[in-house]
XYZ file of C-alpha atoms in Angstrom:
421
model
C 94.656 191.738 75.022
C 94.073 191.567 78.775
C 90.731 190.779 80.434
C 89.809 194.403 81.100
C 90.422 195.477 77.501
C 88.607 192.411 76.213
C 85.480 193.096 78.291
C 85.509 196.738 77.206
C 85.638 195.633 73.571
C 82.804 193.121 74.090
C 80.552 195.758 75.717
C 80.854 197.953 72.629
C 80.333 194.939 70.348
C 77.243 193.786 72.278
C 75.362 196.982 71.446
C 75.891 196.395 67.730
C 75.262 192.643 68.062
C 71.862 193.047 69.750
C 70.710 195.647 67.209
C 71.584 193.365 64.283
C 68.696 191.088 63.197
C 70.262 189.352 60.202
C 71.793 185.972 60.994
C 74.727 186.361 58.583
C 75.719 189.732 60.058
C 75.574 188.327 63.594
C 77.712 185.393 62.509
C 80.261 187.797 60.986
C 80.387 189.768 64.243
C 80.928 186.548 66.213
C 83.734 185.485 63.881
C 85.422 188.874 64.243
C 85.041 188.733 68.051
C 86.453 185.200 68.206
C 89.421 186.311 66.115
C 90.118 189.318 68.322
C 89.505 187.816 71.766
C 90.570 184.178 71.123
C 87.338 182.969 72.819
C 84.998 180.205 71.639
C 81.793 181.150 69.823
C 79.436 179.518 72.376
C 81.104 181.396 75.215
C 80.907 184.655 73.226
C 77.172 184.135 72.631
C 76.631 183.868 76.399
C 78.681 186.993 77.093
C 76.879 189.029 74.404
C 73.420 188.400 75.881
C 71.480 191.404 77.318
C 72.374 190.314 80.854
C 75.722 188.606 81.330
C 78.820 188.799 83.442
C 79.898 191.870 81.434
C 77.474 193.905 83.557
C 78.824 192.786 86.914
C 81.410 195.127 88.346
C 84.634 193.452 89.450
C 84.885 193.287 93.181
C 88.294 194.083 94.555
C 90.058 191.545 96.663
C 89.766 192.247 100.338
C 92.993 193.735 101.534
C 94.851 191.887 104.156
C 95.489 193.740 107.355
C 99.200 194.594 107.592
C 101.076 192.748 110.300
C 103.759 195.392 110.677
C 101.971 198.717 110.915
C 103.290 202.271 111.210
C 104.273 201.855 114.857
C 106.592 198.992 113.961
C 108.058 200.966 111.048
C 108.711 204.012 113.232
C 110.412 201.954 115.957
C 112.463 200.065 113.358
C 113.572 203.339 111.724
C 114.634 204.679 115.128
C 116.753 201.578 115.817
C 118.223 201.746 112.285
C 119.465 205.288 112.881
C 120.826 204.479 116.327
C 122.880 201.563 115.010
C 124.461 203.566 112.155
C 122.132 202.608 109.313
C 123.006 198.890 109.371
C 121.643 196.518 106.737
C 118.960 193.952 107.565
C 121.382 191.081 108.215
C 123.400 193.157 110.696
C 120.402 194.839 112.283
C 118.445 191.634 113.000
C 120.632 190.341 115.893
C 120.852 193.856 117.344
C 117.072 194.090 117.550
C 116.919 190.861 119.556
C 119.699 191.831 121.972
C 119.421 195.607 122.396
C 115.690 196.411 122.358
C 115.306 196.061 126.134
C 118.420 198.186 126.761
C 117.093 200.984 124.549
C 113.732 200.926 126.340
C 115.395 201.158 129.756
C 117.470 204.119 128.572
C 114.318 205.822 127.232
C 115.817 205.904 123.733
C 112.955 203.809 122.360
C 109.338 204.068 123.456
C 107.040 201.337 122.203
C 104.577 198.747 123.471
C 105.244 195.105 124.217
C 103.374 194.113 121.072
C 105.706 196.241 118.945
C 108.751 194.762 120.725
C 107.513 191.252 119.978
C 107.080 192.060 116.310
C 110.514 193.671 116.116
C 112.261 190.664 117.598
C 110.722 188.218 115.111
C 111.479 190.247 111.973
C 113.571 188.554 109.298
C 116.380 190.495 107.653
C 114.535 190.570 104.311
C 111.448 192.057 105.962
C 113.660 194.628 107.701
C 115.070 195.777 104.376
C 111.576 195.930 102.881
C 110.171 198.018 105.761
C 113.126 200.413 105.598
C 112.910 201.107 101.859
C 111.105 204.426 102.333
C 113.462 205.597 105.083
C 116.485 204.732 102.966
C 115.121 206.694 100.008
C 114.420 209.736 102.192
C 117.916 209.555 103.672
C 119.469 209.268 100.213
C 117.586 212.310 98.924
C 118.645 214.354 101.934
C 122.300 213.473 101.364
C 122.025 214.179 97.622
C 120.573 217.672 97.941
C 122.360 218.662 101.110
C 124.477 221.762 100.747
C 128.131 220.792 100.762
C 130.215 222.242 103.561
C 133.458 223.670 102.204
C 136.395 224.846 104.273
C 136.539 228.495 105.227
C 139.111 229.154 102.506
C 136.659 228.071 99.808
C 134.028 230.349 101.297
C 136.497 233.227 101.292
C 137.218 232.998 97.547
C 134.195 234.198 95.511
C 132.636 232.068 92.780
C 132.333 233.588 89.291
C 130.654 232.084 86.237
C 131.890 232.680 82.703
C 129.121 235.195 81.879
C 130.362 237.449 84.705
C 133.973 237.569 83.517
C 135.373 240.638 81.757
C 136.366 239.750 78.175
C 137.076 243.311 77.010
C 139.903 244.383 79.308
C 143.195 242.483 79.386
C 144.613 241.210 82.669
C 141.856 238.741 83.612
C 143.683 235.404 83.610
C 142.243 231.886 83.672
C 144.642 229.249 85.031
C 144.595 225.450 85.099
C 146.904 222.445 85.482
C 147.275 219.818 82.733
C 148.468 216.435 83.976
C 151.084 214.387 82.111
C 150.554 211.155 84.048
C 149.924 208.681 81.220
C 147.735 205.778 82.302
C 148.416 206.088 86.038
C 148.085 209.036 88.397
C 150.265 207.346 91.036
C 153.428 209.021 92.215
C 154.793 212.394 91.178
C 154.731 213.541 87.562
C 155.015 216.699 85.488
C 152.083 219.102 85.146
C 151.731 222.032 82.763
C 150.492 225.288 84.256
C 148.283 226.691 81.486
C 147.258 230.369 81.660
C 145.366 232.523 79.190
C 143.978 236.047 79.056
C 140.206 236.321 78.497
C 140.424 239.476 76.356
C 143.407 238.916 74.052
C 143.847 235.124 74.168
C 147.525 235.469 75.148
C 148.819 232.132 76.468
C 151.771 231.212 78.675
C 152.751 227.863 80.153
C 155.196 226.380 82.633
C 156.078 222.780 83.512
C 155.829 221.940 87.230
C 156.880 218.729 88.955
C 153.933 217.575 91.045
C 151.122 219.734 92.402
C 152.821 221.227 95.424
C 151.419 224.554 96.559
C 154.797 226.278 96.682
C 155.906 224.974 93.264
C 152.645 225.964 91.613
C 152.817 229.387 93.231
C 156.374 229.937 91.947
C 155.286 228.829 88.463
C 152.421 231.327 88.499
C 154.815 234.123 89.452
C 157.232 233.050 86.676
C 154.511 232.966 84.038
C 153.173 236.312 85.178
C 156.506 238.010 84.401
C 156.294 236.920 80.738
C 152.954 238.611 80.029
C 153.140 241.937 78.135
C 150.556 243.525 80.434
C 149.680 243.562 84.121
C 147.434 241.012 85.760
C 144.329 242.184 87.589
C 142.503 238.922 88.321
C 143.170 235.175 88.597
C 140.378 232.695 87.937
C 140.975 229.003 88.694
C 139.104 225.782 89.346
C 138.586 224.249 92.805
C 141.769 222.148 92.968
C 143.859 222.352 96.125
C 146.891 223.288 94.031
C 145.201 226.695 93.604
C 142.826 227.001 96.558
C 145.422 227.280 99.319
C 146.783 229.896 101.698
C 149.998 230.355 99.699
C 148.194 231.568 96.583
C 145.659 233.611 98.568
C 148.508 235.362 100.374
C 150.292 235.929 97.050
C 147.213 237.526 95.437
C 146.674 239.756 98.457
C 150.284 240.953 98.432
C 150.215 241.596 94.671
C 146.744 243.218 94.795
C 145.176 240.630 92.495
C 141.515 239.668 92.574
C 141.130 235.904 93.098
C 137.996 234.035 91.959
C 137.112 230.406 91.339
C 134.636 228.468 89.225
C 131.738 226.363 90.430
C 132.558 222.767 91.367
C 132.314 220.344 88.416
C 131.493 223.202 85.999
C 134.305 223.365 83.433
C 132.468 225.934 81.348
C 133.238 228.548 83.995
C 136.894 228.143 82.977
C 136.230 227.336 79.325
C 138.891 229.498 77.644
C 141.818 227.855 79.393
C 140.172 224.454 78.937
C 140.284 225.048 75.171
C 143.950 225.994 75.405
C 144.655 222.808 77.355
C 143.911 220.864 74.178
C 145.107 223.188 71.415
C 148.301 224.315 73.184
C 149.288 221.387 75.415
C 147.732 217.978 74.730
C 147.725 218.377 70.957
C 151.522 218.869 70.958
C 152.796 217.144 74.083
C 150.454 214.140 73.916
C 149.256 211.771 76.627
C 152.486 210.079 77.722
C 153.795 210.079 81.273
C 156.561 212.571 82.020
C 158.034 212.280 85.498
C 161.759 213.095 85.199
C 163.690 216.332 85.482
C 165.013 215.967 81.915
C 161.488 215.905 80.530
C 160.499 218.854 82.689
C 163.469 220.910 81.490
C 162.669 220.135 77.826
C 159.070 221.226 78.321
C 160.101 224.438 80.046
C 162.603 225.188 77.298
C 159.784 224.723 74.795
C 157.219 226.815 76.688
C 159.570 229.698 77.487
C 160.951 230.208 73.985
C 159.620 229.061 70.616
C 156.211 227.743 71.612
C 154.898 230.931 73.237
C 156.182 233.033 70.319
C 154.595 230.741 67.727
C 151.199 230.611 69.464
C 150.922 234.266 70.481
C 152.294 235.859 67.299
C 151.116 233.500 64.528
C 147.982 231.674 65.742
C 144.716 233.684 65.303
C 142.046 233.522 67.985
C 138.287 233.871 67.426
C 136.187 235.465 70.149
C 132.517 234.651 70.616
C 130.481 237.848 70.207
C 126.937 236.594 70.741
C 124.644 233.594 70.499
C 121.265 233.625 68.764
C 118.512 231.004 68.883
C 116.904 230.605 65.463
C 114.202 227.951 64.948
C 115.477 225.735 67.733
C 119.150 226.088 66.749
C 121.841 228.197 68.361
C 123.844 230.350 65.968
C 127.172 231.564 67.281
C 128.640 234.790 65.952
C 132.409 235.343 66.143
C 134.542 238.385 65.487
C 137.324 238.598 62.911
C 140.128 236.144 63.834
C 143.223 237.925 65.151
C 146.404 236.769 66.815
C 146.899 237.648 70.493
C 149.729 239.932 69.387
C 147.361 241.959 67.178
C 144.783 242.172 69.951
C 147.393 243.488 72.377
C 148.427 246.153 69.846
C 144.781 247.203 69.474
C 144.265 247.547 73.220
C 144.301 251.139 74.533
C 145.459 249.992 77.991
C 148.835 248.579 76.920
C 151.697 251.169 77.045
C 153.237 252.238 73.677
C 156.650 251.116 74.854
C 155.392 247.553 75.267
C 153.764 247.648 71.843
C 157.020 248.787 70.223
C 158.901 245.961 71.925
C 156.338 243.408 70.736
C 156.564 244.786 67.207
C 160.336 244.456 67.283
C 160.066 240.829 68.401
C 157.434 240.106 65.744
C 159.614 241.419 62.929
C 162.521 239.251 64.009
C 160.544 235.991 63.964
C 160.287 233.329 61.269
C 157.148 231.153 61.738
C 158.548 228.284 59.646
C 161.766 228.196 61.694
C 159.740 228.346 64.922
C 157.621 225.402 63.823
C 160.688 223.380 62.864
C 162.358 224.086 66.216
C 159.197 223.067 68.053
C 159.131 219.733 66.213
C 162.790 219.107 67.069
C 162.218 219.758 70.761
C 159.156 217.510 70.756
C 161.334 214.784 69.228
C 163.875 215.319 72.019
C 161.053 215.001 74.550
C 159.931 211.699 73.032
C 163.499 210.384 72.937
C 163.890 211.227 76.619
C 160.662 209.323 77.286
C 161.900 206.296 75.286
C 165.229 206.330 77.090
C 163.456 206.339 80.427
C 161.146 203.506 79.357
C 164.037 201.315 78.129
C 165.936 201.887 81.332
C 162.900 200.939 83.440
C 162.094 197.849 81.377
C 165.692 196.588 81.451
C 165.954 196.981 85.232
C 162.688 195.052 85.689
C 163.957 192.268 83.410
C 167.185 191.962 85.389
C 165.191 191.648 88.634
C 163.007 188.894 87.153
C 166.040 187.014 85.849
C 167.746 187.237 89.247
C 164.700 185.843 91.023
C 164.599 182.875 88.610
C 168.365 182.297 89.111
C 169.106 182.926 85.453
C 171.833 184.886 83.799
C 171.222 188.647 83.848
C 169.612 190.044 80.704
C 171.545 192.871 79.089
C 169.823 196.065 78.099
C 170.695 195.753 74.419
C 169.429 192.172 74.103
C 166.158 192.971 75.875
C 165.456 196.070 73.792
C 166.284 194.224 70.574
C 163.518 191.716 71.288
C 160.927 194.465 71.683
C 159.009 195.774 68.737
C 160.186 199.224 67.670
C 157.919 202.089 68.731
C 157.030 204.445 65.910
C 156.951 208.180 66.527
C 153.556 209.573 65.618
């Protein structure tokens, strides 16, 4: 209990104490007050008298006149901005050496008294006086509208609620990195594309994030779709926001939109496919060789696309309802992308007949078995690459230490076997 709360409690107790005439009741009140306030009984008796120090109002301590007033703060803030927002330790010698120069150049207008105070400031006092200016500068930088290149301003921004989920041809695209634990160097990326209406998915493995390679992969994936594209929606990565892709969309009469920066929900459908169609099967290892890229492309172009599009149902969100503080999501009947394409009135009958013919010739169990075999080949290619890299590093270390070279077989035999998950 602090002093203010204690005095407030004693004022209320004094009213009851003075009204009580019985000695035993007064003694009980004093015992209770001593227990609560931790004060001695004799001191409590003095404070509970009709006139005591409880009635005197606390007088505030006289404020000390500030040495460095607003004029000093304003001049210091002006010098801080001129010298590129230096910290107190770096700004202190500049104030002593450059104040007179700034006054001669009419960049700083202040009195001699202010100059004297500025020259004797310590670096800790400088930082203290500039706290408000630093906070204002930080807020201005935080909420300042970001200036994007003209190309970003040319491509319109579209949120997920504005996208058309009833007509096929509106494609969301994204890149999935296969860099392992390090993003250094060049590695394989998966171009993941999906249709917002039917859920049809196509993928392509690309080495690196070059604009030309990504553009060629988009054109390759586009040819495998059973319907025409009308719109491309991507994130704000430079692998998509570039003049090559803008020129390609203009030549092919495609509408090009992008999501808001750092808002993955604007591209949520392809983000879901990045996990269910890519990371869940391919994993999180680093693939950076042409053999691994060719295995991935062989997988994406053949069995994997057939298995996902013909035998994996997709649920579409119909509406969301808020009931008693909870959001209830309502989905339609799960259907495969193949069934949704057949139900679309915009797809030509010839295309539907071709898809039906392909569907009847497929065996989902055989497709799944082939996918597992190719994933095993991908992992073996990764292991082979890792053993080759480790053995070459061991030979270099042995050469530096002037030892006999370590053979590949002996080095690998000492390593613990890696189990395939």
